[in-house]
Each structure stands twice: as structure tokens, then as C-alpha cells.
């Protein structure tokens, strides 16, 4: 019976040492990619609905489209993807979209990073957290930068007809006063593990 060289035993043991570390990271990387894909679908679908509404009737119609379609778009994509999708901000338009503790912490961290000169569009966060009930959740957040078109309804100089419609739909609206490039809020996605 031939003996195996000592280097073979070392090499044979490497996969056992590497696999547990590697397999722990792969699900997080894969989930982050899934979350980004779901977020992109949500963002693109919502932006398309807003652009169509803008083209058909201007900003007031786009406000109505956002009010009526954002929730159903998120629900439909959640059903198809298994992800909970939402948007939130520190300056809310809709109080029902108030940030949870993970989102508050993320928004505060993103705001601090943006104030230090980081580009808002590149800010994201990925975490695996344990909920109070013991469930483990994968959480993903991506910053929403304020674009030029966003300023129509979220800027500092909002036309009176737009302001009136916002006030009618969102009487507690705080989501104004932004400049292009500001942190508008975040896309927040979660999925149980």
C-alpha cells in the first residue's frame, strides 16, 4: 500500500477549509444580486408609468399615477419575485411609508455619507438581520438620488397646480425642498431566509 505524500493531505483538506467560508458568502452575494434585479424592475416599471402619465397629462396626472400605481406595482413584483419592495425617506410624502429601524439607520448613514461628498447613486447596504420574532431576514437598501424630473414634485419651486394636487393627496407631505443629486430616499427590499 503506497502512502500519500504529505502535500496531498494538505491540498485535500483545503476544500474543507474553504467551502464553509465560501458557502456562507455565496447566498448573501446571490441574494444581493436578486434584490438589485428586483429593485431595478420596480424602479424601471414605476418610472415608465410616471413617464407615460407625464406624456399624457403632465405632472398632475403623474402625481395621480404615482399615488395609484406605486403600491400595486410593488405588490405585483413582490408576488412574482418573493421580495418585499418599498420606498421610504426621512422626509415622507406618504406617512404609510415611514421607515422601520433598519431603514432609519440606513437613511441616516446614507445622509451622513452624502454630506461627506459620496455620490448618492452609489450608496447601498446589505444585511442579514434577526427580527424580534427570531426570523432571519435578508435586507437590501439602495439610495434614490433626486433627478431633474423629480424636482417637478419634490423640488424647491413647485407650481401651484402641482402643489394643490400634492396637498389633496398627501396632506402631511414633507417630501419637498430637494435639489438635483440629493438623497431622496431609499428602495428597501427584504426577504425571509
mmCIF file of C-alpha atoms in Angstrom:
data_model
loop_
_atom_site.group_PDB
_atom_site.id
_atom_site.type_symbol
_atom_site.label_atom_id
_atom_site.label_comp_id
_atom_site.label_asym_id
_atom_site.label_seq_id
_atom_site.Cartn_x
_atom_site.Cartn_y
_atom_site.Cartn_z
ATOM 1 C CA UNK A 1 0.000 0.000 0.000
ATOM 2 C CA UNK A 2 1.502 3.302 -1.039
ATOM 3 C CA UNK A 3 1.489 6.273 1.259
ATOM 4 C CA UNK A 4 0.146 9.601 0.048
ATOM 5 C CA UNK A 5 2.626 12.457 0.083
ATOM 6 C CA UNK A 6 2.105 14.984 2.918
ATOM 7 C CA UNK A 7 1.360 17.819 0.456
ATOM 8 C CA UNK A 8 -1.610 15.807 -0.894
ATOM 9 C CA UNK A 9 -3.154 15.674 2.584
ATOM 10 C CA UNK A 10 -2.764 19.426 2.904
ATOM 11 C CA UNK A 11 -4.340 20.046 -0.509
ATOM 12 C CA UNK A 12 -7.102 17.526 0.117
ATOM 13 C CA UNK A 13 -8.055 19.413 3.280
ATOM 14 C CA UNK A 14 -8.224 22.828 1.614
ATOM 15 C CA UNK A 15 -11.687 22.468 0.125
ATOM 16 C CA UNK A 16 -12.996 21.601 3.569
ATOM 17 C CA UNK A 17 -11.459 24.778 4.946
ATOM 18 C CA UNK A 18 -12.565 26.984 2.047
ATOM 19 C CA UNK A 19 -16.066 25.632 1.419
ATOM 20 C CA UNK A 20 -17.696 26.706 4.697
ATOM 21 C CA UNK A 21 -16.386 30.253 4.325
ATOM 22 C CA UNK A 22 -17.273 30.380 0.648
ATOM 23 C CA UNK A 23 -20.752 28.872 1.038
ATOM 24 C CA UNK A 24 -21.589 31.401 3.788
ATOM 25 C CA UNK A 25 -20.844 34.291 1.418
ATOM 26 C CA UNK A 26 -22.433 32.901 -1.757
ATOM 27 C CA UNK A 27 -26.047 33.148 -0.550
ATOM 28 C CA UNK A 28 -25.518 36.767 0.512
ATOM 29 C CA UNK A 29 -23.961 37.642 -2.854
ATOM 30 C CA UNK A 30 -26.699 35.802 -4.742
ATOM 31 C CA UNK A 31 -29.439 37.449 -2.662
ATOM 32 C CA UNK A 32 -27.894 40.874 -3.212
ATOM 33 C CA UNK A 33 -27.930 40.266 -6.969
ATOM 34 C CA UNK A 34 -31.575 39.132 -6.782
ATOM 35 C CA UNK A 35 -32.508 42.175 -4.701
ATOM 36 C CA UNK A 36 -30.801 44.545 -7.140
ATOM 37 C CA UNK A 37 -32.617 42.913 -10.054
ATOM 38 C CA UNK A 38 -35.990 43.197 -8.294
ATOM 39 C CA UNK A 39 -35.256 46.810 -7.319
ATOM 40 C CA UNK A 40 -34.315 47.645 -10.911
ATOM 41 C CA UNK A 41 -37.553 46.082 -12.207
ATOM 42 C CA UNK A 42 -39.520 48.111 -9.662
ATOM 43 C CA UNK A 43 -37.708 51.346 -10.461
ATOM 44 C CA UNK A 44 -37.967 50.929 -14.234
ATOM 45 C CA UNK A 45 -41.648 49.927 -14.106
ATOM 46 C CA UNK A 46 -42.549 52.854 -11.851
ATOM 47 C CA UNK A 47 -40.524 55.330 -13.917
ATOM 48 C CA UNK A 48 -42.212 54.079 -17.088
ATOM 49 C CA UNK A 49 -45.652 54.581 -15.531
ATOM 50 C CA UNK A 50 -44.673 58.108 -14.469
ATOM 51 C CA UNK A 51 -43.251 58.972 -17.902
ATOM 52 C CA UNK A 52 -46.408 57.737 -19.599
ATOM 53 C CA UNK A 53 -48.553 59.769 -17.194
ATOM 54 C CA UNK A 54 -46.378 62.863 -17.749
ATOM 55 C CA UNK A 55 -46.718 62.453 -21.512
ATOM 56 C CA UNK A 56 -50.487 62.009 -21.340
ATOM 57 C CA UNK A 57 -51.349 64.779 -18.907
ATOM 58 C CA UNK A 58 -48.351 66.395 -17.276
ATOM 59 C CA UNK A 59 -47.182 66.432 -13.669
ATOM 60 C CA UNK A 60 -50.620 66.448 -12.039
ATOM 61 C CA UNK A 61 -51.539 63.230 -13.857
ATOM 62 C CA UNK A 62 -48.129 61.777 -12.944
ATOM 63 C CA UNK A 63 -48.798 62.514 -9.255
ATOM 64 C CA UNK A 64 -52.064 60.597 -9.524
ATOM 65 C CA UNK A 65 -50.291 57.731 -11.319
ATOM 66 C CA UNK A 66 -47.651 57.503 -8.595
ATOM 67 C CA UNK A 67 -50.338 57.623 -5.900
ATOM 68 C CA UNK A 68 -52.439 54.904 -7.546
ATOM 69 C CA UNK A 69 -49.816 52.686 -9.213
ATOM 70 C CA UNK A 70 -46.714 52.559 -6.972
ATOM 71 C CA UNK A 71 -48.327 50.214 -4.432
ATOM 72 C CA UNK A 72 -49.812 47.799 -6.966
ATOM 73 C CA UNK A 73 -46.543 47.725 -8.958
ATOM 74 C CA UNK A 74 -44.622 46.833 -5.779
ATOM 75 C CA UNK A 75 -47.223 44.203 -4.811
ATOM 76 C CA UNK A 76 -47.169 42.595 -8.265
ATOM 77 C CA UNK A 77 -43.372 42.445 -8.324
ATOM 78 C CA UNK A 78 -43.325 41.103 -4.748
ATOM 79 C CA UNK A 79 -45.721 38.336 -5.763
ATOM 80 C CA UNK A 80 -43.565 37.434 -8.766
ATOM 81 C CA UNK A 81 -40.178 37.705 -7.041
ATOM 82 C CA UNK A 82 -40.715 36.842 -3.374
ATOM 83 C CA UNK A 83 -39.222 40.177 -2.282
ATOM 84 C CA UNK A 84 -40.969 42.824 -0.206
ATOM 85 C CA UNK A 85 -40.318 46.097 -2.065
ATOM 86 C CA UNK A 86 -40.918 49.595 -0.817
ATOM 87 C CA UNK A 87 -39.672 53.163 -0.930
ATOM 88 C CA UNK A 88 -39.142 55.290 2.124
ATOM 89 C CA UNK A 89 -37.466 58.519 3.152
ATOM 90 C CA UNK A 90 -36.687 60.716 6.120
ATOM 91 C CA UNK A 91 -38.962 63.344 4.516
ATOM 92 C CA UNK A 92 -42.156 61.425 3.802
ATOM 93 C CA UNK A 93 -44.801 62.141 1.250
ATOM 94 C CA UNK A 94 -46.981 59.288 2.460
ATOM 95 C CA UNK A 95 -46.915 58.579 6.228
ATOM 96 C CA UNK A 96 -47.695 54.900 5.498
ATOM 97 C CA UNK A 97 -44.172 54.645 4.044
ATOM 98 C CA UNK A 98 -42.450 55.555 7.336
ATOM 99 C CA UNK A 99 -39.049 53.883 7.693
ATOM 100 C CA UNK A 100 -38.573 50.938 10.047
ATOM 101 C CA UNK A 101 -35.461 50.872 12.292
ATOM 102 C CA UNK A 102 -33.234 49.260 9.614
ATOM 103 C CA UNK A 103 -34.381 51.863 7.085
ATOM 104 C CA UNK A 104 -33.961 54.779 9.534
ATOM 105 C CA UNK A 105 -30.411 53.676 10.303
ATOM 106 C CA UNK A 106 -29.679 53.244 6.600
ATOM 107 C CA UNK A 107 -31.124 56.636 5.649
ATOM 108 C CA UNK A 108 -29.133 58.366 8.401
ATOM 109 C CA UNK A 109 -25.917 56.609 7.318
ATOM 110 C CA UNK A 110 -26.529 57.453 3.649
ATOM 111 C CA UNK A 111 -27.255 61.097 4.524
ATOM 112 C CA UNK A 112 -24.005 61.292 6.512
ATOM 113 C CA UNK A 113 -22.027 59.711 3.664
ATOM 114 C CA UNK A 114 -23.636 62.055 1.112
ATOM 115 C CA UNK A 115 -22.771 65.052 3.292
ATOM 116 C CA UNK A 116 -19.139 63.896 3.163
ATOM 117 C CA UNK A 117 -19.253 64.036 -0.656
ATOM 118 C CA UNK A 118 -20.121 60.472 -1.637
ATOM 119 C CA UNK A 119 -22.290 60.166 -4.735
ATOM 120 C CA UNK A 120 -25.815 59.277 -3.668
ATOM 121 C CA UNK A 121 -26.449 56.960 -6.623
ATOM 122 C CA UNK A 122 -23.767 54.530 -5.459
ATOM 123 C CA UNK A 123 -24.973 54.094 -1.879
ATOM 124 C CA UNK A 124 -26.317 50.672 -0.912
ATOM 125 C CA UNK A 125 -26.477 48.422 2.135
ATOM 126 C CA UNK A 126 -26.886 44.679 2.546
ATOM 127 C CA UNK A 127 -27.529 42.971 5.890
ATOM 128 C CA UNK A 128 -28.807 39.732 7.319
ATOM 129 C CA UNK A 129 -30.740 40.622 10.456
ATOM 130 C CA UNK A 130 -32.725 38.748 13.061
ATOM 131 C CA UNK A 131 -36.201 40.129 13.671
ATOM 132 C CA UNK A 132 -37.720 40.387 17.162
ATOM 133 C CA UNK A 133 -39.681 37.180 16.480
ATOM 134 C CA UNK A 134 -36.451 35.305 15.663
ATOM 135 C CA UNK A 135 -36.870 35.223 11.882
ATOM 136 C CA UNK A 136 -33.719 35.881 9.878
ATOM 137 C CA UNK A 137 -34.219 38.410 7.102
ATOM 138 C CA UNK A 138 -32.068 39.498 4.202
ATOM 139 C CA UNK A 139 -32.295 43.285 3.847
ATOM 140 C CA UNK A 140 -31.125 45.404 0.935
ATOM 141 C CA UNK A 141 -31.320 49.184 0.545
ATOM 142 C CA UNK A 142 -30.341 51.328 -2.427
ATOM 143 C CA UNK A 143 -30.280 55.128 -2.326
ATOM 144 C CA UNK A 144 -32.676 57.074 -4.542
ATOM 145 C CA UNK A 145 -30.982 60.205 -5.849
ATOM 146 C CA UNK A 146 -33.147 63.190 -6.756
ATOM 147 C CA UNK A 147 -33.167 63.551 -10.537
ATOM 148 C CA UNK A 148 -34.047 66.649 -12.545
ATOM 149 C CA UNK A 149 -37.534 65.355 -13.368
ATOM 150 C CA UNK A 150 -38.126 64.607 -9.651
ATOM 151 C CA UNK A 151 -37.779 68.310 -8.883
ATOM 152 C CA UNK A 152 -41.150 68.969 -10.542
ATOM 153 C CA UNK A 153 -42.853 67.467 -7.478
ATOM 154 C CA UNK A 154 -40.029 67.292 -4.927
ATOM 155 C CA UNK A 155 -38.056 70.487 -5.589
ATOM 156 C CA UNK A 156 -37.988 73.936 -4.053
ATOM 157 C CA UNK A 157 -40.157 75.706 -6.656
ATOM 158 C CA UNK A 158 -43.303 73.661 -7.217
ATOM 159 C CA UNK A 159 -46.055 75.111 -9.408
ATOM 160 C CA UNK A 160 -49.340 75.920 -7.675
ATOM 161 C CA UNK A 161 -51.459 73.299 -9.513
ATOM 162 C CA UNK A 162 -48.928 70.595 -8.626
ATOM 163 C CA UNK A 163 -48.707 71.788 -5.029
ATOM 164 C CA UNK A 164 -52.510 71.777 -4.735
ATOM 165 C CA UNK A 165 -52.750 68.198 -6.023
ATOM 166 C CA UNK A 166 -49.959 67.047 -3.700
ATOM 167 C CA UNK A 167 -51.738 68.692 -0.765
ATOM 168 C CA UNK A 168 -55.017 66.973 -1.707
ATOM 169 C CA UNK A 169 -53.428 63.511 -1.966
ATOM 170 C CA UNK A 170 -50.781 63.899 0.737
ATOM 171 C CA UNK A 171 -51.885 66.447 3.354
ATOM 172 C CA UNK A 172 -48.826 65.666 5.536
ATOM 173 C CA UNK A 173 -46.323 65.912 2.632
ATOM 174 C CA UNK A 174 -42.754 66.648 3.712
ATOM 175 C CA UNK A 175 -41.026 65.387 0.548
ATOM 176 C CA UNK A 176 -40.164 68.777 -0.942
ATOM 177 C CA UNK A 177 -37.187 71.118 -0.954
ATOM 178 C CA UNK A 178 -34.782 68.775 -2.721
ATOM 179 C CA UNK A 179 -32.056 69.706 -5.188
ATOM 180 C CA UNK A 180 -30.755 67.512 -8.006
ATOM 181 C CA UNK A 181 -28.446 64.844 -6.612
ATOM 182 C CA UNK A 182 -29.857 64.979 -3.067
ATOM 183 C CA UNK A 183 -30.713 61.772 -1.236
ATOM 184 C CA UNK A 184 -34.448 61.498 -1.910
ATOM 185 C CA UNK A 185 -34.912 58.212 -0.058
ATOM 186 C CA UNK A 186 -34.209 54.507 -0.497
ATOM 187 C CA UNK A 187 -35.539 51.441 -2.186
ATOM 188 C CA UNK A 188 -35.866 48.888 0.616
ATOM 189 C CA UNK A 189 -36.139 45.184 -0.109
ATOM 190 C CA UNK A 190 -36.439 42.245 2.271
ATOM 191 C CA UNK A 191 -36.870 38.505 2.141
ATOM 192 C CA UNK A 192 -37.044 35.876 4.873
ATOM 193 C CA UNK A 193 -34.176 33.384 4.947
#
